[in-house]
mmCIF file of C-alpha atoms and ligand atoms in Angstrom:
data_model
loop_
_atom_site.group_PDB
_atom_site.id
_atom_site.type_symbol
_atom_site.label_atom_id
_atom_site.label_comp_id
_atom_site.label_asym_id
_atom_site.label_seq_id
_atom_site.Cartn_x
_atom_site.Cartn_y
_atom_site.Cartn_z
ATOM 1 C CA MET A 1295 18.915 13.220 1.168
ATOM 2 C CA ALA A 1296 20.998 16.209 0.203
ATOM 3 C CA LYS A 1297 22.507 18.017 3.170
ATOM 4 C CA SER A 1298 20.028 20.875 3.098
ATOM 5 C CA VAL A 1299 17.185 18.402 3.372
ATOM 6 C CA VAL A 1300 18.733 16.548 6.275
ATOM 7 C CA ALA A 1301 19.243 19.887 7.953
ATOM 8 C CA GLY A 1302 15.600 19.858 8.877
ATOM 9 C CA LEU A 1303 13.577 20.365 5.769
ATOM 10 C CA ASP A 1304 12.695 16.687 5.620
ATOM 11 C CA ARG A 1305 10.966 17.086 8.989
ATOM 12 C CA ILE A 1306 8.833 19.868 7.615
ATOM 13 C CA LEU A 1307 8.258 18.001 4.372
ATOM 14 C CA THR A 1308 6.928 15.069 6.336
ATOM 15 C CA MET A 1309 3.920 17.098 7.358
ATOM 16 C CA GLU A 1310 3.596 18.763 3.978
ATOM 17 C CA LEU A 1311 3.425 15.381 2.321
ATOM 18 C CA VAL A 1312 0.364 14.528 4.367
ATOM 19 C CA ARG A 1313 -1.496 17.380 2.715
ATOM 20 C CA VAL A 1314 -0.584 16.011 -0.680
ATOM 21 C CA THR A 1315 -2.066 12.557 -0.129
ATOM 22 C CA GLU A 1316 -5.018 13.943 1.849
ATOM 23 C CA ARG A 1317 -6.036 16.131 -1.063
ATOM 24 C CA ALA A 1318 -5.756 13.320 -3.581
ATOM 25 C CA ALA A 1319 -7.671 10.929 -1.325
ATOM 26 C CA VAL A 1320 -10.551 13.345 -0.739
ATOM 27 C CA ALA A 1321 -10.878 14.016 -4.464
ATOM 28 C CA ALA A 1322 -10.923 10.302 -5.285
ATOM 29 C CA ALA A 1323 -13.271 9.485 -2.417
ATOM 30 C CA ARG A 1324 -15.938 11.764 -3.882
ATOM 31 C CA LEU A 1325 -16.059 9.301 -6.771
ATOM 32 C CA ARG A 1326 -16.023 6.128 -4.671
ATOM 33 C CA GLY A 1327 -18.400 3.476 -5.856
ATOM 34 C CA ARG A 1328 -19.362 5.210 -9.125
ATOM 35 C CA GLY A 1329 -17.900 2.529 -11.356
ATOM 36 C CA ASP A 1330 -15.685 5.053 -13.123
ATOM 37 C CA GLU A 1331 -12.001 4.242 -12.531
ATOM 38 C CA LYS A 1332 -10.736 6.844 -14.973
ATOM 39 C CA ALA A 1333 -12.669 9.736 -13.480
ATOM 40 C CA ALA A 1334 -11.619 8.855 -9.934
ATOM 41 C CA ASP A 1335 -7.994 8.570 -10.991
ATOM 42 C CA GLN A 1336 -8.090 11.860 -12.882
ATOM 43 C CA VAL A 1337 -9.426 13.919 -9.979
ATOM 44 C CA ALA A 1338 -6.849 12.333 -7.663
ATOM 45 C CA VAL A 1339 -4.058 13.187 -10.112
ATOM 46 C CA ASP A 1340 -5.243 16.792 -10.459
ATOM 47 C CA ALA A 1341 -5.522 17.263 -6.701
ATOM 48 C CA MET A 1342 -2.169 15.667 -5.972
ATOM 49 C CA ARG A 1343 -0.397 17.715 -8.616
ATOM 50 C CA GLN A 1344 -1.879 20.964 -7.376
ATOM 51 C CA GLU A 1345 -0.748 20.273 -3.824
ATOM 52 C CA LEU A 1346 2.674 18.941 -4.881
ATOM 53 C CA ASN A 1347 3.405 22.146 -6.724
ATOM 54 C CA ARG A 1348 3.075 24.022 -3.438
ATOM 55 C CA LEU A 1349 5.923 22.050 -1.844
ATOM 56 C CA ALA A 1350 9.300 23.740 -1.450
ATOM 57 C CA ILE A 1351 11.118 21.130 -3.507
ATOM 58 C CA ASN A 1352 12.666 20.698 -6.882
ATOM 59 C CA GLY A 1353 11.018 17.365 -7.557
ATOM 60 C CA THR A 1354 11.181 14.988 -10.490
ATOM 61 C CA VAL A 1355 8.516 12.335 -10.880
ATOM 62 C CA VAL A 1356 10.364 9.042 -11.391
ATOM 63 C CA ILE A 1357 7.368 6.797 -10.796
ATOM 64 C CA GLY A 1358 4.150 8.397 -11.918
ATOM 65 C CA GLU A 1359 1.116 8.068 -14.077
ATOM 66 C CA GLY A 1360 3.036 6.860 -17.137
ATOM 67 C CA GLU A 1361 5.022 8.205 -20.052
ATOM 68 C CA ARG A 1362 4.625 11.831 -21.026
ATOM 69 C CA ASP A 1363 2.600 11.040 -24.174
ATOM 70 C CA GLU A 1364 0.104 8.844 -22.342
ATOM 71 C CA ALA A 1365 -0.170 10.803 -19.085
ATOM 72 C CA PRO A 1366 -0.856 14.517 -19.372
ATOM 73 C CA MET A 1367 -0.062 15.051 -15.711
ATOM 74 C CA LEU A 1368 2.373 13.592 -13.224
ATOM 75 C CA TYR A 1369 4.110 11.795 -16.048
ATOM 76 C CA ILE A 1370 7.533 10.256 -15.543
ATOM 77 C CA GLY A 1371 10.063 13.046 -15.808
ATOM 78 C CA GLU A 1372 7.630 15.838 -14.897
ATOM 79 C CA GLU A 1373 9.114 18.484 -12.634
ATOM 80 C CA VAL A 1374 7.023 19.473 -9.646
ATOM 81 C CA GLY A 1375 7.352 21.719 -6.636
ATOM 82 C CA SER A 1376 7.918 25.413 -6.096
ATOM 83 C CA GLY A 1377 11.705 25.203 -5.775
ATOM 84 C CA GLY A 1378 14.037 23.743 -3.180
ATOM 85 C CA PRO A 1379 16.163 20.637 -2.733
ATOM 86 C CA ASP A 1380 16.410 18.164 -5.605
ATOM 87 C CA VAL A 1381 14.305 15.096 -4.866
ATOM 88 C CA ASP A 1382 12.856 12.100 -6.659
ATOM 89 C CA ILE A 1383 9.171 11.391 -6.324
ATOM 90 C CA ALA A 1384 7.266 8.149 -6.689
ATOM 91 C CA LEU A 1385 3.525 8.526 -6.594
ATOM 92 C CA ASP A 1386 0.218 6.879 -7.190
ATOM 93 C CA PRO A 1387 -2.598 9.381 -6.596
ATOM 94 C CA LEU A 1388 -5.092 6.515 -6.572
ATOM 95 C CA GLU A 1389 -3.621 3.061 -5.930
ATOM 96 C CA GLY A 1390 -6.488 0.708 -6.594
ATOM 97 C CA THR A 1391 -8.617 2.578 -9.121
ATOM 98 C CA THR A 1392 -10.918 -0.415 -9.513
ATOM 99 C CA ILE A 1393 -11.362 -0.881 -5.783
ATOM 100 C CA CYS A 1394 -12.260 2.780 -5.487
ATOM 101 C CA ALA A 1395 -14.731 2.494 -8.380
ATOM 102 C CA LYS A 1396 -16.312 -0.506 -6.646
ATOM 103 C CA ASN A 1397 -15.976 1.011 -3.171
ATOM 104 C CA LEU A 1398 -14.054 -1.991 -1.860
ATOM 105 C CA PRO A 1399 -11.370 -1.879 0.875
ATOM 106 C CA ASN A 1400 -7.827 -0.500 0.773
ATOM 107 C CA ALA A 1401 -7.724 2.092 -2.010
ATOM 108 C CA LEU A 1402 -4.998 4.617 -1.157
ATOM 109 C CA ALA A 1403 -3.422 7.870 -2.278
ATOM 110 C CA VAL A 1404 0.340 7.278 -2.050
ATOM 111 C CA ILE A 1405 3.587 9.216 -2.401
ATOM 112 C CA ALA A 1406 7.265 8.716 -1.592
ATOM 113 C CA ILE A 1407 10.029 11.312 -1.748
ATOM 114 C CA ALA A 1408 13.732 10.533 -1.694
ATOM 115 C CA GLU A 1409 17.088 12.046 -2.467
ATOM 116 C CA LYS A 1410 17.667 12.490 -6.187
ATOM 117 C CA GLY A 1411 18.760 9.283 -7.901
ATOM 118 C CA SER A 1412 17.838 7.010 -5.020
ATOM 119 C CA LEU A 1413 14.574 5.427 -6.178
ATOM 120 C CA LEU A 1414 14.707 2.555 -8.654
ATOM 121 C CA PHE A 1415 13.690 3.831 -12.048
ATOM 122 C CA ALA A 1416 11.389 0.882 -12.712
ATOM 123 C CA PRO A 1417 9.772 0.373 -16.101
ATOM 124 C CA ASP A 1418 6.029 -0.260 -16.129
ATOM 125 C CA VAL A 1419 6.308 -4.058 -16.188
ATOM 126 C CA TYR A 1420 5.405 -6.708 -13.651
ATOM 127 C CA MET A 1421 7.586 -7.394 -10.678
ATOM 128 C CA ASP A 1422 7.736 -10.653 -8.804
ATOM 129 C CA LYS A 1423 7.504 -9.720 -5.120
ATOM 130 C CA ILE A 1424 7.809 -11.286 -1.727
ATOM 131 C CA ALA A 1425 7.645 -9.292 1.503
ATOM 132 C CA VAL A 1426 7.426 -9.617 5.259
ATOM 133 C CA GLY A 1427 7.288 -7.004 7.989
ATOM 134 C CA PRO A 1428 9.915 -6.111 10.592
ATOM 135 C CA GLY A 1429 11.165 -8.411 13.325
ATOM 136 C CA TYR A 1430 12.264 -11.352 11.199
ATOM 137 C CA PRO A 1431 15.866 -12.500 10.801
ATOM 138 C CA GLU A 1432 17.544 -11.297 7.615
ATOM 139 C CA GLY A 1433 16.999 -13.812 4.841
ATOM 140 C CA VAL A 1434 13.775 -15.315 6.225
ATOM 141 C CA ILE A 1435 12.289 -15.000 2.732
ATOM 142 C CA ASP A 1436 13.886 -16.049 -0.537
ATOM 143 C CA ILE A 1437 12.326 -15.156 -3.890
ATOM 144 C CA ASP A 1438 13.814 -18.301 -5.450
ATOM 145 C CA ALA A 1439 12.522 -20.671 -2.770
ATOM 146 C CA SER A 1440 9.145 -22.397 -3.121
ATOM 147 C CA PRO A 1441 6.064 -20.762 -1.588
ATOM 148 C CA ALA A 1442 5.908 -23.701 0.850
ATOM 149 C CA ASP A 1443 9.486 -23.112 2.001
ATOM 150 C CA ASN A 1444 8.900 -19.402 2.436
ATOM 151 C CA ILE A 1445 5.709 -19.926 4.420
ATOM 152 C CA ALA A 1446 7.428 -22.566 6.591
ATOM 153 C CA SER A 1447 10.379 -20.259 7.181
ATOM 154 C CA VAL A 1448 8.148 -17.343 8.220
ATOM 155 C CA ALA A 1449 6.030 -19.591 10.479
ATOM 156 C CA LYS A 1450 9.143 -20.971 12.174
ATOM 157 C CA ALA A 1451 10.618 -17.514 12.719
ATOM 158 C CA LYS A 1452 7.289 -16.261 14.077
ATOM 159 C CA GLY A 1453 7.044 -19.307 16.327
ATOM 160 C CA VAL A 1454 3.600 -20.378 15.093
ATOM 161 C CA PRO A 1455 2.268 -23.318 13.091
ATOM 162 C CA VAL A 1456 1.976 -22.760 9.339
ATOM 163 C CA GLU A 1457 -1.826 -22.736 9.720
ATOM 164 C CA GLU A 1458 -1.526 -19.441 11.591
ATOM 165 C CA ILE A 1459 0.182 -17.681 8.707
ATOM 166 C CA THR A 1460 -1.821 -15.563 6.263
ATOM 167 C CA ALA A 1461 -0.431 -14.689 2.856
ATOM 168 C CA CYS A 1462 -1.736 -11.791 0.779
ATOM 169 C CA ILE A 1463 -1.943 -12.486 -2.962
ATOM 170 C CA LEU A 1464 -3.480 -10.565 -5.871
ATOM 171 C CA ASP A 1465 -6.471 -12.484 -7.199
ATOM 172 C CA ARG A 1466 -5.290 -13.099 -10.745
ATOM 173 C CA PRO A 1467 -5.373 -16.166 -13.027
ATOM 174 C CA ARG A 1468 -1.584 -15.902 -13.310
ATOM 175 C CA HIS A 1469 -1.390 -16.736 -9.603
ATOM 176 C CA SER A 1470 -3.411 -19.959 -9.716
ATOM 177 C CA LYS A 1471 -0.373 -22.178 -9.143
ATOM 178 C CA LEU A 1472 0.954 -19.943 -6.401
ATOM 179 C CA ILE A 1473 -2.420 -19.952 -4.657
ATOM 180 C CA GLU A 1474 -2.610 -23.723 -4.894
ATOM 181 C CA ALA A 1475 0.911 -24.112 -3.495
ATOM 182 C CA VAL A 1476 0.174 -21.823 -0.553
ATOM 183 C CA ARG A 1477 -3.122 -23.569 0.186
ATOM 184 C CA GLU A 1478 -1.331 -26.917 0.255
ATOM 185 C CA THR A 1479 0.808 -25.700 3.139
ATOM 186 C CA GLY A 1480 -2.300 -25.090 5.251
ATOM 187 C CA ALA A 1481 -1.696 -21.349 5.418
ATOM 188 C CA ALA A 1482 -4.551 -18.924 4.807
ATOM 189 C CA ILE A 1483 -4.707 -16.534 1.875
ATOM 190 C CA ARG A 1484 -6.168 -13.042 1.707
ATOM 191 C CA LEU A 1485 -7.015 -12.594 -1.939
ATOM 192 C CA ILE A 1486 -7.063 -8.964 -3.010
ATOM 193 C CA GLY A 1487 -8.571 -7.538 -6.172
ATOM 194 C CA ASP A 1488 -6.004 -4.729 -6.522
ATOM 195 C CA GLY A 1489 -3.766 -2.660 -4.368
ATOM 196 C CA ASP A 1490 -0.553 -4.502 -3.712
ATOM 197 C CA VAL A 1491 1.147 -1.428 -2.232
ATOM 198 C CA ALA A 1492 -1.312 -1.795 0.644
ATOM 199 C CA GLY A 1493 -0.849 -5.573 0.528
ATOM 200 C CA VAL A 1494 2.890 -5.249 1.162
ATOM 201 C CA ILE A 1495 2.477 -2.522 3.781
ATOM 202 C CA HIS A 1496 -0.022 -4.701 5.626
ATOM 203 C CA THR A 1497 2.758 -7.186 6.394
ATOM 204 C CA THR A 1498 4.355 -4.564 8.622
ATOM 205 C CA ASP A 1499 1.537 -4.792 11.156
ATOM 206 C CA PRO A 1500 0.177 -8.353 11.150
ATOM 207 C CA GLU A 1501 -1.675 -7.917 14.435
ATOM 208 C CA GLU A 1502 -3.739 -5.131 12.932
ATOM 209 C CA THR A 1503 -4.091 -6.420 9.380
ATOM 210 C CA GLY A 1504 -3.879 -10.182 9.809
ATOM 211 C CA ILE A 1505 -1.323 -10.447 6.989
ATOM 212 C CA ASP A 1506 2.122 -11.997 7.513
ATOM 213 C CA ILE A 1507 3.572 -12.293 4.048
ATOM 214 C CA TYR A 1508 2.951 -10.858 0.586
ATOM 215 C CA LEU A 1509 3.571 -13.054 -2.467
ATOM 216 C CA GLY A 1510 3.124 -12.742 -6.226
ATOM 217 C CA THR A 1511 3.547 -10.481 -9.224
ATOM 218 C CA GLY A 1512 2.180 -6.969 -9.463
ATOM 219 C CA GLY A 1513 3.241 -3.687 -10.991
ATOM 220 C CA ALA A 1514 6.929 -2.779 -10.697
ATOM 221 C CA PRO A 1515 6.141 0.887 -9.926
ATOM 222 C CA GLU A 1516 3.912 -0.316 -7.062
ATOM 223 C CA GLY A 1517 6.847 -2.456 -5.928
ATOM 224 C CA VAL A 1518 9.104 0.573 -5.586
ATOM 225 C CA LEU A 1519 6.408 2.478 -3.673
ATOM 226 C CA ALA A 1520 5.985 -0.452 -1.293
ATOM 227 C CA ALA A 1521 9.758 -0.711 -0.864
ATOM 228 C CA ALA A 1522 9.864 2.987 0.037
ATOM 229 C CA ALA A 1523 7.366 2.300 2.817
ATOM 230 C CA LEU A 1524 9.329 -0.703 4.100
ATOM 231 C CA ARG A 1525 12.537 1.378 4.140
ATOM 232 C CA CYS A 1526 10.778 3.450 6.785
ATOM 233 C CA THR A 1527 9.074 0.749 8.828
ATOM 234 C CA GLY A 1528 11.620 -2.038 8.568
ATOM 235 C CA GLY A 1529 10.711 -5.326 6.968
ATOM 236 C CA GLN A 1530 12.095 -7.269 4.046
ATOM 237 C CA MET A 1531 11.034 -7.303 0.434
ATOM 238 C CA LEU A 1532 12.611 -8.860 -2.621
ATOM 239 C CA GLY A 1533 11.588 -7.909 -6.136
ATOM 240 C CA ARG A 1534 12.548 -9.103 -9.579
ATOM 241 C CA LEU A 1535 11.416 -7.297 -12.723
ATOM 242 C CA MET A 1536 9.584 -9.579 -15.156
ATOM 243 C CA LEU A 1537 11.545 -8.720 -18.265
ATOM 244 C CA ASP A 1538 10.270 -11.631 -20.312
ATOM 245 C CA THR A 1539 10.610 -10.262 -23.845
ATOM 246 C CA PRO A 1540 13.644 -8.803 -25.662
ATOM 247 C CA GLU A 1541 11.699 -5.521 -25.968
ATOM 248 C CA LYS A 1542 11.260 -5.259 -22.210
ATOM 249 C CA VAL A 1543 14.928 -6.092 -21.618
ATOM 250 C CA ALA A 1544 15.939 -3.405 -24.110
ATOM 251 C CA ARG A 1545 13.595 -0.851 -22.577
ATOM 252 C CA ALA A 1546 14.885 -1.588 -19.092
ATOM 253 C CA ALA A 1547 18.435 -1.189 -20.383
ATOM 254 C CA THR A 1548 17.628 2.354 -21.504
ATOM 255 C CA MET A 1549 16.668 3.007 -17.889
ATOM 256 C CA GLY A 1550 20.018 1.758 -16.652
ATOM 257 C CA ILE A 1551 18.976 -1.799 -15.778
ATOM 258 C CA THR A 1552 21.796 -3.973 -17.047
ATOM 259 C CA ASP A 1553 21.010 -7.228 -15.241
ATOM 260 C CA PRO A 1554 17.429 -8.203 -16.202
ATOM 261 C CA LYS A 1555 17.297 -10.997 -13.605
ATOM 262 C CA LYS A 1556 18.507 -8.948 -10.687
ATOM 263 C CA VAL A 1557 16.763 -9.436 -7.371
ATOM 264 C CA TYR A 1558 16.292 -6.079 -5.682
ATOM 265 C CA ARG A 1559 16.246 -5.682 -1.916
ATOM 266 C CA VAL A 1560 14.375 -2.864 -0.205
ATOM 267 C CA GLU A 1561 17.525 -0.708 0.034
ATOM 268 C CA GLU A 1562 18.177 -1.137 -3.666
ATOM 269 C CA MET A 1563 14.688 0.005 -4.640
ATOM 270 C CA ALA A 1564 14.633 2.931 -2.214
ATOM 271 C CA ARG A 1565 18.035 4.166 -1.052
ATOM 272 C CA GLY A 1566 19.020 7.062 1.165
ATOM 273 C CA ASP A 1567 16.506 9.003 3.216
ATOM 274 C CA VAL A 1568 12.925 8.374 2.242
ATOM 275 C CA LEU A 1569 9.629 9.959 3.223
ATOM 276 C CA PHE A 1570 6.399 8.099 2.557
ATOM 277 C CA ALA A 1571 2.741 9.022 3.001
ATOM 278 C CA ALA A 1572 -0.518 7.204 2.266
ATOM 279 C CA THR A 1573 -4.086 8.351 2.927
ATOM 280 C CA GLY A 1574 -7.007 5.935 2.916
ATOM 281 C CA VAL A 1575 -9.563 6.515 0.158
ATOM 282 C CA THR A 1576 -11.829 3.597 1.012
ATOM 283 C CA ASP A 1577 -11.900 1.946 4.438
ATOM 284 C CA GLY A 1578 -9.070 -0.517 4.839
ATOM 285 C CA ASN A 1579 -7.249 -2.835 7.203
ATOM 286 C CA MET A 1580 -4.854 -0.139 8.322
ATOM 287 C CA LEU A 1581 -6.334 3.167 7.279
ATOM 288 C CA ALA A 1582 -9.889 4.432 7.412
ATOM 289 C CA GLY A 1583 -11.310 5.881 4.215
ATOM 290 C CA VAL A 1584 -12.299 9.515 3.794
ATOM 291 C CA LYS A 1585 -15.451 10.399 5.725
ATOM 292 C CA PHE A 1586 -17.673 13.204 4.525
ATOM 293 C CA GLY A 1587 -19.524 14.857 7.406
ATOM 294 C CA ARG A 1588 -22.016 17.698 7.389
ATOM 295 C CA ASP A 1589 -19.435 20.335 8.236
ATOM 296 C CA SER A 1590 -16.159 18.531 7.928
ATOM 297 C CA ILE A 1591 -14.168 15.912 6.080
ATOM 298 C CA THR A 1592 -12.068 13.379 7.975
ATOM 299 C CA THR A 1593 -8.946 11.760 6.570
ATOM 300 C CA HIS A 1594 -6.625 9.089 7.928
ATOM 301 C CA THR A 1595 -2.994 9.117 6.853
ATOM 302 C CA ILE A 1596 0.156 7.232 7.674
ATOM 303 C CA VAL A 1597 3.397 9.136 7.211
ATOM 304 C CA LEU A 1598 6.788 7.521 7.528
ATOM 305 C CA ARG A 1599 10.346 8.777 7.681
ATOM 306 C CA SER A 1600 13.271 6.446 7.119
ATOM 307 C CA SER A 1601 15.901 8.477 8.974
ATOM 308 C CA SER A 1602 14.040 8.276 12.274
ATOM 309 C CA LYS A 1603 11.810 5.263 11.485
ATOM 310 C CA THR A 1604 8.899 7.267 12.858
ATOM 311 C CA VAL A 1605 5.462 5.962 11.987
ATOM 312 C CA ARG A 1606 2.861 8.692 12.366
ATOM 313 C CA GLU A 1607 -0.825 8.232 11.922
ATOM 314 C CA ILE A 1608 -2.656 11.446 11.292
ATOM 315 C CA LYS A 1609 -6.360 11.653 11.558
ATOM 316 C CA ALA A 1610 -7.381 15.074 10.317
ATOM 317 C CA ARG A 1611 -10.713 16.861 10.486
ATOM 318 C CA HIS A 1612 -10.852 19.411 7.697
ATOM 319 C CA GLN A 1613 -13.304 22.238 8.212
ATOM 320 C CA ASP A 1614 -12.119 24.622 5.538
ATOM 321 C CA LEU A 1615 -14.195 22.780 2.984
ATOM 322 C CA GLU A 1616 -13.695 25.335 0.250
ATOM 323 C CA LYS A 1617 -10.165 24.041 -0.090
ATOM 324 C CA PHE A 1618 -11.448 20.648 -1.079
HETATM 325 C C1 VTB B 1087 -1.075 -4.382 -8.899
HETATM 326 C C2 VTB B 1087 -2.037 -3.583 -8.059
HETATM 327 C C3 VTB B 1087 -2.530 -2.355 -8.741
HETATM 328 O O1 VTB B 1087 -2.031 -3.380 -10.842
HETATM 329 O O2 VTB B 1087 0.205 -3.833 -8.930
HETATM 330 C C4 VTB B 1087 -1.679 -4.622 -10.287
HETATM 331 O O3 VTB B 1087 -1.426 -3.183 -6.867
HETATM 332 C C5 VTB B 1087 -0.829 -5.412 -11.229
HETATM 333 O O4 VTB B 1087 -1.349 -5.453 -12.528
HETATM 334 O O5 VTB B 1087 -3.532 -1.759 -7.933
HETATM 335 P P1 VTB B 1087 -2.610 -6.362 -13.032
HETATM 336 O O6 VTB B 1087 -3.846 -5.612 -12.661
HETATM 337 O O7 VTB B 1087 -2.387 -6.461 -14.520
HETATM 338 O O8 VTB B 1087 -2.548 -7.672 -12.362
HETATM 339 C C6 VTB B 1087 -3.058 -2.721 -10.129
HETATM 340 O O9 VTB B 1087 -4.167 -3.587 -10.036
HETATM 341 C C7 VTB B 1087 -3.480 -1.459 -10.881
HETATM 342 O O10 VTB B 1087 -2.470 -0.557 -10.978
#
């Protein structure tokens, strides 16, 4: 980050970021299980924006709710914050709108902040992704290798039989071949309905989550958010934008992407110093969802800082309920 940020502000911002995702998560959680994705997303966006504008930053949303004409708030290019160091922001106020609407596990409110110009400006296309957590030798995964080879490589490096590996994959028809190939190896699959930011992050703590490797295509913006988290925790992720039409290639080119087949590593999707925070909306493998008590609201947040590699879990009991 810029010098002034390194000078200590990023330490303060770490805690401030927690408030941002907490607020968004509480707002979304009030609409858990109501079958209304749009409404849940909207309240999360409003809450996140309000809290973001209190931060002492000069922030630009580089990954947000969409283009300016389709997203009235937190659109790509929107400036947020009350003034301070120049930073880029990637956010998803409600990652997993459908899982929140259905009250299923692992919906999150997510944000990442990094030095200006250091987050990949990813178009809203699919990204082919493969990820593992920390502790593996560099190169243990290869996006061009077969699923069987990747699973075998991870199992070998972990020192376990392939049957003890669990892969996380989005449950989509486009993944039917991938799912078949992974099943043939004997490995287990955790099929998720949505939420591949959480899916990737879950690889960083397999003992807690039971997930060793993430495979498959999901949103490119979600890929950059997940990469921001891995920058802080360690772990490997490779991503390739799915620019499968001339229009997509041309659009990516306007965003500075000259090689449409490029494979991005974590450090190429999220460079420099990165801060990352995620608060659970619904109960999940890593984070508990928001709990509404009689006199208080409880939130569970993970906040990460790349410069120190600190992983903080913050369980907060909020009693000033008027604020929420
Ligand atoms: C994933 C998932 C998201 O989009 O990135 C997915 O993490 C990819 O798109 O929660 P499809 O739904 O078209 O497969 C979400 O499901 C929604 O943003």
